[in-house]
mmCIF file of C-alpha atoms and ligand atoms in Angstrom:
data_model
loop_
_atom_site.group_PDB
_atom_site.id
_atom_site.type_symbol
_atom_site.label_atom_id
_atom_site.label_comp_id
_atom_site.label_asym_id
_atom_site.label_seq_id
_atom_site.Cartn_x
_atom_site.Cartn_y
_atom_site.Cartn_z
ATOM 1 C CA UNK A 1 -87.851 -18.883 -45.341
ATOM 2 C CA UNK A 2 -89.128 -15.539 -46.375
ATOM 3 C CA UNK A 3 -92.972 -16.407 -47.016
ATOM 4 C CA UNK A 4 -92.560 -17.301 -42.795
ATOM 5 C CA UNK A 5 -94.951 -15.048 -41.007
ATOM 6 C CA UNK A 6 -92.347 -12.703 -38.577
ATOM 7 C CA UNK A 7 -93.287 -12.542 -34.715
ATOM 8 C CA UNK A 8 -91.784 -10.652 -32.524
ATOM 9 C CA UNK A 9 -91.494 -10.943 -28.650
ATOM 10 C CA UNK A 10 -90.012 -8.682 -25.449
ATOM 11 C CA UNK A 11 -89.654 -9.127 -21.894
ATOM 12 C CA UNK A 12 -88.321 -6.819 -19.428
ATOM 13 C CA UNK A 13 -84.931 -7.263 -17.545
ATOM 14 C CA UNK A 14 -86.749 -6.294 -14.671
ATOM 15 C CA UNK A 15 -85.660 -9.146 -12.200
ATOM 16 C CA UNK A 16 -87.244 -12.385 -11.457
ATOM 17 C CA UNK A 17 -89.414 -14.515 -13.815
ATOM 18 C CA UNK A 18 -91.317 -16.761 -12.611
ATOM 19 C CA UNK A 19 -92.761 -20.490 -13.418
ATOM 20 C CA UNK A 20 -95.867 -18.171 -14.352
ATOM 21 C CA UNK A 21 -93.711 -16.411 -17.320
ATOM 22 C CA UNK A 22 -91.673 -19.373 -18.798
ATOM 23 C CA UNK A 23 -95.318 -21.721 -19.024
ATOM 24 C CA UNK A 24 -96.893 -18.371 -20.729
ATOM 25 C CA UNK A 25 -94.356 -17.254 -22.883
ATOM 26 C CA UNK A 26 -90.821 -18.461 -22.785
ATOM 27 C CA UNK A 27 -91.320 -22.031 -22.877
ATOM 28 C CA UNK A 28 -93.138 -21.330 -26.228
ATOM 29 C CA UNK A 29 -90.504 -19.581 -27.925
ATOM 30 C CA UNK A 30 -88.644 -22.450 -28.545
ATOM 31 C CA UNK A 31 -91.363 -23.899 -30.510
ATOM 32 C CA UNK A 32 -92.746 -21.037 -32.306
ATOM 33 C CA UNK A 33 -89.193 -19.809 -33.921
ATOM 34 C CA UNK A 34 -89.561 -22.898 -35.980
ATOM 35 C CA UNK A 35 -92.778 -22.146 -37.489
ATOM 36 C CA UNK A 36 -91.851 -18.460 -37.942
ATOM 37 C CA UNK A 37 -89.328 -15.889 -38.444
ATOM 38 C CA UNK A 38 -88.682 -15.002 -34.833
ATOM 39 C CA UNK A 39 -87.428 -11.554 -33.699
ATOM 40 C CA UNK A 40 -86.697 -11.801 -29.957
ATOM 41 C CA UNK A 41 -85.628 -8.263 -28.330
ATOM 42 C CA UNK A 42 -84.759 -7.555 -24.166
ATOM 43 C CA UNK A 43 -86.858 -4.741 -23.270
ATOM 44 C CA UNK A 44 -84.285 -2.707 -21.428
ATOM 45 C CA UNK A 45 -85.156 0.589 -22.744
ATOM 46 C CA UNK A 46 -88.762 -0.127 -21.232
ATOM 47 C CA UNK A 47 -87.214 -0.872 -17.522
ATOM 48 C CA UNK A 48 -86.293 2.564 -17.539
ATOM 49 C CA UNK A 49 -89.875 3.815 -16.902
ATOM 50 C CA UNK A 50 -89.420 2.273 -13.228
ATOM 51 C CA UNK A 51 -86.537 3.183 -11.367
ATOM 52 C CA UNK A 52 -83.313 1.119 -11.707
ATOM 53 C CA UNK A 53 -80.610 0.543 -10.098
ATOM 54 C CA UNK A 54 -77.847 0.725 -13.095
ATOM 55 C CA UNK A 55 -75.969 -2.212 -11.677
ATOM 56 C CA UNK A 56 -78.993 -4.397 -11.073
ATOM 57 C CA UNK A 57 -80.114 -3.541 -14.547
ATOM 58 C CA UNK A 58 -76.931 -4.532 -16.172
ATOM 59 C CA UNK A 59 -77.118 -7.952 -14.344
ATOM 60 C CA UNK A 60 -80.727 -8.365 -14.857
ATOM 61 C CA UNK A 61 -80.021 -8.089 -18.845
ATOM 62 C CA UNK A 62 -77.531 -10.726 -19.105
ATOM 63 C CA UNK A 63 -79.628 -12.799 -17.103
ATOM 64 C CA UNK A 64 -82.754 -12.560 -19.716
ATOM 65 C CA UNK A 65 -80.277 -13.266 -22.245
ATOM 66 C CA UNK A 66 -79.067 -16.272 -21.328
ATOM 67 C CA UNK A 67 -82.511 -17.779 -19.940
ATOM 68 C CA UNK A 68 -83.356 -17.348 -24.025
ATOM 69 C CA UNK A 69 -80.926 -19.085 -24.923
ATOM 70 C CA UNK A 70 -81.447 -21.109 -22.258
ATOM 71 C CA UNK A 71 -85.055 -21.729 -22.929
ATOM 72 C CA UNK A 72 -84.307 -22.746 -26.276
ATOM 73 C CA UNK A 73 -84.122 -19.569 -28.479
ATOM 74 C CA UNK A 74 -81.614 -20.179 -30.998
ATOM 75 C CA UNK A 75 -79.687 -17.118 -31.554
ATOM 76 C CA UNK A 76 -78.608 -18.536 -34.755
ATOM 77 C CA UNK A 77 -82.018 -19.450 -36.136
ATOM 78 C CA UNK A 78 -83.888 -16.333 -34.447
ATOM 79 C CA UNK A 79 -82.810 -12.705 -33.917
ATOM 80 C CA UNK A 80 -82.240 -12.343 -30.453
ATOM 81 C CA UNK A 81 -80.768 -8.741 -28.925
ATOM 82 C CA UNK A 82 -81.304 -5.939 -27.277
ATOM 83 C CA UNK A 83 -83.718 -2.858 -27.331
ATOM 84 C CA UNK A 84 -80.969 -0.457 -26.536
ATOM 85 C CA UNK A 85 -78.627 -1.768 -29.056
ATOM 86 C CA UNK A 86 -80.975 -0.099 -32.303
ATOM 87 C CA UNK A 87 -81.384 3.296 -31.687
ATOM 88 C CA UNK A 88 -84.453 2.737 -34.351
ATOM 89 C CA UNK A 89 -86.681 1.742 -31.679
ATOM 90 C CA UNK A 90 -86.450 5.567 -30.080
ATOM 91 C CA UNK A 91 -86.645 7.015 -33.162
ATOM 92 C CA UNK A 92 -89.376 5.443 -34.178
ATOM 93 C CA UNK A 93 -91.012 6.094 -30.644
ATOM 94 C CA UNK A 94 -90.891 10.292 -31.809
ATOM 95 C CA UNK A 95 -92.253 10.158 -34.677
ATOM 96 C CA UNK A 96 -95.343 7.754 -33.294
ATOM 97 C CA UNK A 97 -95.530 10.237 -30.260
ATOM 98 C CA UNK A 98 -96.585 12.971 -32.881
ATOM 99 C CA UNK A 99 -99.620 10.697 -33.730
ATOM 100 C CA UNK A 100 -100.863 9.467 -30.420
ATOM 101 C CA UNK A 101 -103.166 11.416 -28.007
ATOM 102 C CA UNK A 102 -102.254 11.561 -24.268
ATOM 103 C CA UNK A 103 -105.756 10.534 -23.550
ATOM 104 C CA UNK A 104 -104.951 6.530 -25.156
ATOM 105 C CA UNK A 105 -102.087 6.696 -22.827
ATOM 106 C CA UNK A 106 -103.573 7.832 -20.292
ATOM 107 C CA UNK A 107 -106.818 5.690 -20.099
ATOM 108 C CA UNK A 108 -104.350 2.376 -20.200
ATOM 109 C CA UNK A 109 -105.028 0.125 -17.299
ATOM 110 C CA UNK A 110 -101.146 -0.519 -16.929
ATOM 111 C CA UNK A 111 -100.245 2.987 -16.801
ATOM 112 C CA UNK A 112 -102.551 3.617 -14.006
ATOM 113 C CA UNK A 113 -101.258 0.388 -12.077
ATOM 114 C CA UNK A 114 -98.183 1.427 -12.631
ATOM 115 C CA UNK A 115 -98.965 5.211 -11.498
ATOM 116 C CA UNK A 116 -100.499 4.250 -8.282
ATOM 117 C CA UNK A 117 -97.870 1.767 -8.044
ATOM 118 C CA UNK A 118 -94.782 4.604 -8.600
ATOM 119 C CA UNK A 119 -96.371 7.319 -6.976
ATOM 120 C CA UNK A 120 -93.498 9.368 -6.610
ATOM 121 C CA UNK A 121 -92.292 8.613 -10.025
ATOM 122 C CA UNK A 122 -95.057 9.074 -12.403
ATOM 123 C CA UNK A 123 -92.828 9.929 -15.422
ATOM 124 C CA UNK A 124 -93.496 11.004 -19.140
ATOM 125 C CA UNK A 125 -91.561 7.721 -20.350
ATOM 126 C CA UNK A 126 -94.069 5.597 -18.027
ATOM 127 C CA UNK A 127 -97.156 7.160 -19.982
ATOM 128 C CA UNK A 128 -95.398 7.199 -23.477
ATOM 129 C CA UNK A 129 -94.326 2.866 -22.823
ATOM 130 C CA UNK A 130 -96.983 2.072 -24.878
ATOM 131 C CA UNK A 131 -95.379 3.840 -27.402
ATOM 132 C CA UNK A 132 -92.190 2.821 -27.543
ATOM 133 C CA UNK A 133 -93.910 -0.945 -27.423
ATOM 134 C CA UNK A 134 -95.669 -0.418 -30.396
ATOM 135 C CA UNK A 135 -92.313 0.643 -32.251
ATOM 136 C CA UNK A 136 -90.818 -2.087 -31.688
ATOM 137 C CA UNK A 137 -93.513 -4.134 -32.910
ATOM 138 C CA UNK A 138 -93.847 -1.876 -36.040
ATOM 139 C CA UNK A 139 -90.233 -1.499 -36.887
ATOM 140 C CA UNK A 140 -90.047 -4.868 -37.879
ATOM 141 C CA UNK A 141 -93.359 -5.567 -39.726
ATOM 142 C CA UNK A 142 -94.470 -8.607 -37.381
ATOM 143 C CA UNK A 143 -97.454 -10.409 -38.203
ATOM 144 C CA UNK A 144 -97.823 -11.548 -35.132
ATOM 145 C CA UNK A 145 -97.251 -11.106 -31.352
ATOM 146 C CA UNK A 146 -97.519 -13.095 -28.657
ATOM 147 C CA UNK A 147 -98.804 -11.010 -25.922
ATOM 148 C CA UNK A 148 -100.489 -12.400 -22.155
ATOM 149 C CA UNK A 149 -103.558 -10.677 -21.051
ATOM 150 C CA UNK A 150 -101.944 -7.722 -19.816
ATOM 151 C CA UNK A 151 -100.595 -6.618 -22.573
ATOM 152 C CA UNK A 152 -103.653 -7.105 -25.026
ATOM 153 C CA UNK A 153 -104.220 -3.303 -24.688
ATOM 154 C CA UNK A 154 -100.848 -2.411 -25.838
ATOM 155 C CA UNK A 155 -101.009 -4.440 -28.873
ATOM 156 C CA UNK A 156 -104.605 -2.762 -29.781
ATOM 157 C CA UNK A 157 -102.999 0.780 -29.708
ATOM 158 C CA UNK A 158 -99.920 -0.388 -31.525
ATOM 159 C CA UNK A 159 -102.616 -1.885 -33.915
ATOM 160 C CA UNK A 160 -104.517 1.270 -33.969
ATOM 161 C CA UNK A 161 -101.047 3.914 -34.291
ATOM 162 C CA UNK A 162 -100.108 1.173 -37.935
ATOM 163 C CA UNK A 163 -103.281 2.074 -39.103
ATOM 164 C CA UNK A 164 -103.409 5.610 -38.535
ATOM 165 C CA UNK A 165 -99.802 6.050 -40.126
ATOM 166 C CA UNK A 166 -100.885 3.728 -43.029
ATOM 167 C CA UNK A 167 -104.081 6.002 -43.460
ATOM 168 C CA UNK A 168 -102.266 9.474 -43.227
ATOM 169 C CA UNK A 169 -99.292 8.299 -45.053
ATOM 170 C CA UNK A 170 -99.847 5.445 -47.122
ATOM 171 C CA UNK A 171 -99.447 1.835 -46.945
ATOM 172 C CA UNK A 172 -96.290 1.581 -44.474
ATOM 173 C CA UNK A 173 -96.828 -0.540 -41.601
ATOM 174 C CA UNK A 174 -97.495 -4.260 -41.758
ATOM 175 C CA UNK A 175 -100.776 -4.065 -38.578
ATOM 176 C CA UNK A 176 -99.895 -6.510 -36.218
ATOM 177 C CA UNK A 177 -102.425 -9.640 -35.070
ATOM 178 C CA UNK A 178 -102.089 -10.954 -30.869
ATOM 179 C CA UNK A 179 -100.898 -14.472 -31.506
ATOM 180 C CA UNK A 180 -103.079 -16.298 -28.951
ATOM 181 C CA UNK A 181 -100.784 -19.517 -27.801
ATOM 182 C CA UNK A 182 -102.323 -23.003 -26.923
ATOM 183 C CA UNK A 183 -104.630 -22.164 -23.953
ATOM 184 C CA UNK A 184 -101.919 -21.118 -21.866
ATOM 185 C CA UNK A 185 -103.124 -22.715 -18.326
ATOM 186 C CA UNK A 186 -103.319 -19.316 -16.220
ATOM 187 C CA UNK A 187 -101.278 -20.229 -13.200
ATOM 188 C CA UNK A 188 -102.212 -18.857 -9.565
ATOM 189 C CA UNK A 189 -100.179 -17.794 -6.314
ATOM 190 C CA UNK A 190 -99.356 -21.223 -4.512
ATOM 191 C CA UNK A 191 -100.429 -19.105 -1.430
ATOM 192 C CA UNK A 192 -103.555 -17.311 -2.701
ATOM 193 C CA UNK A 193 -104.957 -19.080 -6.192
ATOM 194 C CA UNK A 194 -107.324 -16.193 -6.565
ATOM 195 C CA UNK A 195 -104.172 -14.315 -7.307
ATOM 196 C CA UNK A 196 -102.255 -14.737 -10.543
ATOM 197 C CA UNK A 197 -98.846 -15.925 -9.698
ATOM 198 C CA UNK A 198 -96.627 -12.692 -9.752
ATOM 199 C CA UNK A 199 -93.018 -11.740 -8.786
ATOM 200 C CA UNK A 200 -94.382 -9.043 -6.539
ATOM 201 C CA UNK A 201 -96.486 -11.083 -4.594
ATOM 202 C CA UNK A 202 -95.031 -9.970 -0.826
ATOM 203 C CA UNK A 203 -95.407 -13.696 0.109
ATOM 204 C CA UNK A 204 -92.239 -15.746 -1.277
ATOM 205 C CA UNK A 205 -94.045 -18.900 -1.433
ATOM 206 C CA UNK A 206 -96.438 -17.941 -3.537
ATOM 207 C CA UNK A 207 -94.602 -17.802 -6.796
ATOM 208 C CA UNK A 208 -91.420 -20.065 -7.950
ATOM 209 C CA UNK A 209 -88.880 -18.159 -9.514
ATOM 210 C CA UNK A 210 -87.162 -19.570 -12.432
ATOM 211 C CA UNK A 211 -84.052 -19.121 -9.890
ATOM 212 C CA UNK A 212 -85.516 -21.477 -7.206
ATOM 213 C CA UNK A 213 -83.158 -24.561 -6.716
ATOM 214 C CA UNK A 214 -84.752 -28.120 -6.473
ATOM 215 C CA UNK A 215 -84.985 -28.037 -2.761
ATOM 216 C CA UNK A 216 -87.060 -24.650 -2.920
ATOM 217 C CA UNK A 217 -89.440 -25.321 -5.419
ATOM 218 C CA UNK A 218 -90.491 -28.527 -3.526
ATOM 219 C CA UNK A 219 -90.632 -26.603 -0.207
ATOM 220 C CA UNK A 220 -92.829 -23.817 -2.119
ATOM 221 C CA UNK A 221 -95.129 -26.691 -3.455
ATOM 222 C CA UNK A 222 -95.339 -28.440 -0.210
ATOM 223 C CA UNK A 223 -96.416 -25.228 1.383
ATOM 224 C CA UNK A 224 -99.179 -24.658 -1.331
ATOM 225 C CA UNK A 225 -102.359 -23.410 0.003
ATOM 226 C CA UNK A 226 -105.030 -26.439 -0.614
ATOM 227 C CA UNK A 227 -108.620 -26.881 -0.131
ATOM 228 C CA UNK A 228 -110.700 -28.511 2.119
ATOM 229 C CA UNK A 229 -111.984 -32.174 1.723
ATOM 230 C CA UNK A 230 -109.462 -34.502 0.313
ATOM 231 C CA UNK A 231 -110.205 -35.193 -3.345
ATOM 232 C CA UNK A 232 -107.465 -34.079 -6.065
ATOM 233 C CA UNK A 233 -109.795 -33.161 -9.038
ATOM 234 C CA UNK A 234 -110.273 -29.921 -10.787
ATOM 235 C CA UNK A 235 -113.658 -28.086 -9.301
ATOM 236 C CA UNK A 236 -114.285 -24.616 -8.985
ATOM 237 C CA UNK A 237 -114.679 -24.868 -5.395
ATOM 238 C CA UNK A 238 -111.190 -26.469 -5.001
ATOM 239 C CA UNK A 239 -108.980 -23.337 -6.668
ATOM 240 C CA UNK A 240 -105.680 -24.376 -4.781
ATOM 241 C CA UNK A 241 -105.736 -27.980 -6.159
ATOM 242 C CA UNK A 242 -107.042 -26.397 -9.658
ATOM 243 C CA UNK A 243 -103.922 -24.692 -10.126
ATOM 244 C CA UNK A 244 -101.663 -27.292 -8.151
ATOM 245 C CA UNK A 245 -103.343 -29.697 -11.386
ATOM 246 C CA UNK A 246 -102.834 -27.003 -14.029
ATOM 247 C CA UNK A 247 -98.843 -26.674 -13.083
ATOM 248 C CA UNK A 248 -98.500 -30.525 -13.148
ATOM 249 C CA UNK A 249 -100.443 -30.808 -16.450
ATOM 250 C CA UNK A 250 -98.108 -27.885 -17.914
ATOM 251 C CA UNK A 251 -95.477 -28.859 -17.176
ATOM 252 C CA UNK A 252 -95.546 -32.785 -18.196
ATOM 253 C CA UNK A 253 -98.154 -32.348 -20.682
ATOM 254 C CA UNK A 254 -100.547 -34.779 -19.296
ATOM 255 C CA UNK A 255 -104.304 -33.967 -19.780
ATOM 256 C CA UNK A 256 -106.409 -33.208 -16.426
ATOM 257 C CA UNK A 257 -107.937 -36.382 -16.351
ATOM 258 C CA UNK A 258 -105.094 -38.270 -16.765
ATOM 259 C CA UNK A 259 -103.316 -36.588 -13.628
ATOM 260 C CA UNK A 260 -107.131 -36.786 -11.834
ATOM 261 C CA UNK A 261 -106.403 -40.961 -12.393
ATOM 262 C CA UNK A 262 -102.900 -40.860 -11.302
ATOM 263 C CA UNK A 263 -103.995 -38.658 -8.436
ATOM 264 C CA UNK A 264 -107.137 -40.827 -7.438
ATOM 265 C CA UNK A 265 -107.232 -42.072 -3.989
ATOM 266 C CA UNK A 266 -103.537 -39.915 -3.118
ATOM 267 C CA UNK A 267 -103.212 -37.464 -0.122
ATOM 268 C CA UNK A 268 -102.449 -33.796 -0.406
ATOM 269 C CA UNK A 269 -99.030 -34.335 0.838
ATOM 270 C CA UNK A 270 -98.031 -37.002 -1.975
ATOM 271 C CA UNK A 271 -99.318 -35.129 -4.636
ATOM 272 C CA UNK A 272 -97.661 -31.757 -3.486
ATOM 273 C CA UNK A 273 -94.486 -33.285 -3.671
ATOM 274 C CA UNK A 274 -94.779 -34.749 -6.795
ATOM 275 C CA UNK A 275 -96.087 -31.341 -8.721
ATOM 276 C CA UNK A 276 -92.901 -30.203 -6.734
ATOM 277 C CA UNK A 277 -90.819 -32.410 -8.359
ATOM 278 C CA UNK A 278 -91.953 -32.082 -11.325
ATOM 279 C CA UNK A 279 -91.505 -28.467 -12.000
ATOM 280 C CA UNK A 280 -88.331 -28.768 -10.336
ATOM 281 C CA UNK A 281 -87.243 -31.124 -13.274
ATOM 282 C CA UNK A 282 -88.215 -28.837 -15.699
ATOM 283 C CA UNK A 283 -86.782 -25.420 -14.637
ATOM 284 C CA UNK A 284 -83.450 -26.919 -13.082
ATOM 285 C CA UNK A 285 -81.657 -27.631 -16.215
ATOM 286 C CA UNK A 286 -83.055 -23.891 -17.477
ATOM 287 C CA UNK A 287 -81.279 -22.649 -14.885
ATOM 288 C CA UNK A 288 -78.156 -24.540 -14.551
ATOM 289 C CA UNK A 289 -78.135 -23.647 -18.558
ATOM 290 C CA UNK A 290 -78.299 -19.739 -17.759
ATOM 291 C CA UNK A 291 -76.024 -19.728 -15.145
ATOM 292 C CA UNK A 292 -73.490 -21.682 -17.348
ATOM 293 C CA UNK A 293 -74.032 -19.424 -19.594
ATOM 294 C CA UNK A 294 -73.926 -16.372 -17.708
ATOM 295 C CA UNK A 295 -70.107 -17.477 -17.145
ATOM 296 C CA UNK A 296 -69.364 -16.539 -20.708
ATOM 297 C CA UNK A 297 -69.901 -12.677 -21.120
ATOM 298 C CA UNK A 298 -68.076 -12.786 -24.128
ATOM 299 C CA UNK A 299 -70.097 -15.457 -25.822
ATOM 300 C CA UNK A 300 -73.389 -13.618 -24.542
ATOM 301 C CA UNK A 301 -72.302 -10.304 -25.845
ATOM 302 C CA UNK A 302 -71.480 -11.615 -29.287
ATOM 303 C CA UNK A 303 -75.061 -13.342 -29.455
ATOM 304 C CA UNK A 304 -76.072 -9.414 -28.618
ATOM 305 C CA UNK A 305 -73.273 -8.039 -31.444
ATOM 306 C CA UNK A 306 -75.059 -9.935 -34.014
ATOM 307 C CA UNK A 307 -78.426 -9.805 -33.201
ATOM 308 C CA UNK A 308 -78.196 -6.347 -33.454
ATOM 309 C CA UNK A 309 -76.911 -6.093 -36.639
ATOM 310 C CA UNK A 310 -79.607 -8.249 -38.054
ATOM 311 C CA UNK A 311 -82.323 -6.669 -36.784
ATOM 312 C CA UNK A 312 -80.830 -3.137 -37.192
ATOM 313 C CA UNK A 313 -80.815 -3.850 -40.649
ATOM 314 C CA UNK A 314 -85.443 -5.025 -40.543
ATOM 315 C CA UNK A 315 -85.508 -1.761 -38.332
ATOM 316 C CA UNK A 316 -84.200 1.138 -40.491
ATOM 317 C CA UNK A 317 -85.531 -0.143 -43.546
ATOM 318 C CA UNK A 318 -88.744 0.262 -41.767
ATOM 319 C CA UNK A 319 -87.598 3.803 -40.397
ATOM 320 C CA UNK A 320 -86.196 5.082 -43.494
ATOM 321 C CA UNK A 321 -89.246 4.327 -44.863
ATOM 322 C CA UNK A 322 -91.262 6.335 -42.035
ATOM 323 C CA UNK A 323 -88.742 9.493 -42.331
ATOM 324 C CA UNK A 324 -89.145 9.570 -45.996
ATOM 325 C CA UNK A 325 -93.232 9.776 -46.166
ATOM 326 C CA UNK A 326 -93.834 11.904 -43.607
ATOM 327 C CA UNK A 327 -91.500 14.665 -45.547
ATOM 328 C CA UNK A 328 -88.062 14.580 -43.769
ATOM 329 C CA UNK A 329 -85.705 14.779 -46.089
ATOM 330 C CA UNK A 330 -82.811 11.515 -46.615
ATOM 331 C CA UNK A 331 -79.191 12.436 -45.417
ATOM 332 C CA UNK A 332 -76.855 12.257 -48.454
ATOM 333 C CA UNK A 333 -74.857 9.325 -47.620
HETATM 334 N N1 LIG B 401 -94.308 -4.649 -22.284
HETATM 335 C C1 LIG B 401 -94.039 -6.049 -22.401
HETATM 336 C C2 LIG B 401 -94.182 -6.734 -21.051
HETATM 337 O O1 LIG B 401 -93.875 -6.155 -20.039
HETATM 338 C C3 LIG B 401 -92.659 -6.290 -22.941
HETATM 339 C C4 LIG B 401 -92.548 -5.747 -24.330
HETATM 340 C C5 LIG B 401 -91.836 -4.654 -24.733
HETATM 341 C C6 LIG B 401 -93.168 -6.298 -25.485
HETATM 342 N N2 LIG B 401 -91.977 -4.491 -26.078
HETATM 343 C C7 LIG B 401 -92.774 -5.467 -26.561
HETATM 344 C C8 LIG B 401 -93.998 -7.403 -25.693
HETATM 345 C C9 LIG B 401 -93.221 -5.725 -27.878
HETATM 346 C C10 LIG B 401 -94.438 -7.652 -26.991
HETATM 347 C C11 LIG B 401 -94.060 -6.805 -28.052
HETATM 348 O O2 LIG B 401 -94.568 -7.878 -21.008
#
């Protein structure tokens, strides 16, 4: 067990997730905590750097725990818990701030998304996110991460901050590699596939939420922009159908050609239905799973009680370590 290479992974309670963030990174999970030592943390601290409302953001946390569990992360086998829970991850977070530059945080592509995005709220925890990410990264010495596009410039910094420590300090920081998953099929906006499929999109039937019941996913896939002509194959000039092809290859694990063959010869409508129905069967028991398990707040917040512990324990041997070189002096305990 211990010569497993640690990952570690974090999402946002932030609201919806959609089919887009279970095929990219959820849905892996399952799989990967058997090959490694998985650390699994709810980014709530991160939320913060938008505004919340404190009720939604209460929900919105139990509701990322369970889909976990839901999605297969064994809190048992993996740590699973929350940011908030390890005061480590802020601590660490000061002591990085004292060796970052405002112009790394400032030149990130998020941050400036985010800042035209949040005009009224450009705040110093928004700029300093990056930050905090790559503490919670660091804290636990992962090997690896498993980050989507977006994110591949917060890994570099956190890569570049383990270095910097390690060079100024000495060896301290295991530097962290971007695990790059199977080809993750990028998945597009059912009603713009030049778009990737996103939870803000303004148009609801453009992305299915991992809370869509059977009868909405279909009627989102029936709805699904297509191209013209009538052929279902996978052609750069046929980007609806391309992604319509992707979702139904992801999500039964058929290759493209074999769901061109099934396909051959079929009208739009037939094959929108059946990509329909098959992502329904996929996410539906997910979310009957979370909501069942969203019934037990007790059982939830003892997964949360323990994971904590566990990785509290990874976390301050890392920060003890941090305190120590850069001169603070140890508490006499
Ligand atoms: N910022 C990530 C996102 O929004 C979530 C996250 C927080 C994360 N901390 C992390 C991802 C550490 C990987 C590693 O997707």
């Amino acid at each position: 067990m211990e010569d497993k290479k640690r990952l570690f992974s974090a999402i946002q309670p932030s609201g919806i997730l959609t089919l887009g963030n279970y095929l990219g990174a959820l849905r892996n999970f399952r799989l990967l905590q058997e090959d490694y030592d998985g650390i699994f943390s709810v980014a709530d601290l991160h939320t913060l750097t938008v505004r919340q409302e404190p009720a939604d953001l209460r929900k919105n946390t139990y509701e990322l725990t369970a889909l976990y569990i839901a999605c297969g992360i064994d809190p048992e086998r993996s740590v699973l818990f929350l940011q908030s829970h390890v005061a480590a991850h802020a601590e660490l977070t000061w002591i990085l701030n004292t060796i970052c530059y405002p112009g790394e945080l400032s030149r990130m592509t998020q941050f400036k998304e985010k800042s035209r995005a949040h005009e009224d709220n450009i705040n110093v925890g928004l700029m300093d996110y990056p930050v905090l990410m790559a503490s919670d990264i660091l804290l636990y010495q992962a090997d690896l991460v498993p980050v989507g596009a977006d994110q591949k410039q917060h890994l570099e910094l956190a890569r570049d901050l383990a270095v910097r420590f390690n060079n100024r300090f000495g060896e301290t920081f295991t530097v962290p590699e971007a695990y790059i998953g199977k080809t993750a099929a990028r998945i597009m906006s059912l009603a713009d596939p030049s778009k990737k499929m996103s939870k803000s999109d303004a148009n609801f039937n453009g992305f299915i939420s991992i809370d869509d019941d059977k009868d909405a996913v279909i009627r989102k896939f029936k709805r699904a922009v297509t191209d013209s002509g009538s052929e279902i194959v996978s052609r750069e000039d046929k980007p609806g159908i391309s992604n319509l092809l992707n979702i139904y290859c992801a999500v039964t694990g058929k290759t493209l050609s074999e769901a061109e063959k099934e396909f051959q010869g079929k009208g739009y409508g037939d094959f929108k239905l059946k990509v329909g129905e098959a992502v329904a069967e996929v996410i539906d028991p997910i979310r009957q799973e979370k909501n069942r398990l969203l019934q037990n707040k007790d059982y939830l917040d003892d997964v949360l009680k323990t994971g904590a512990e566990r990785a509290e324990r990874i976390a301050y041997k890392t920060l003890n370590k941090v305190y120590k070189k850069v001169g603070l002096l140890q508490r006499k305990r």
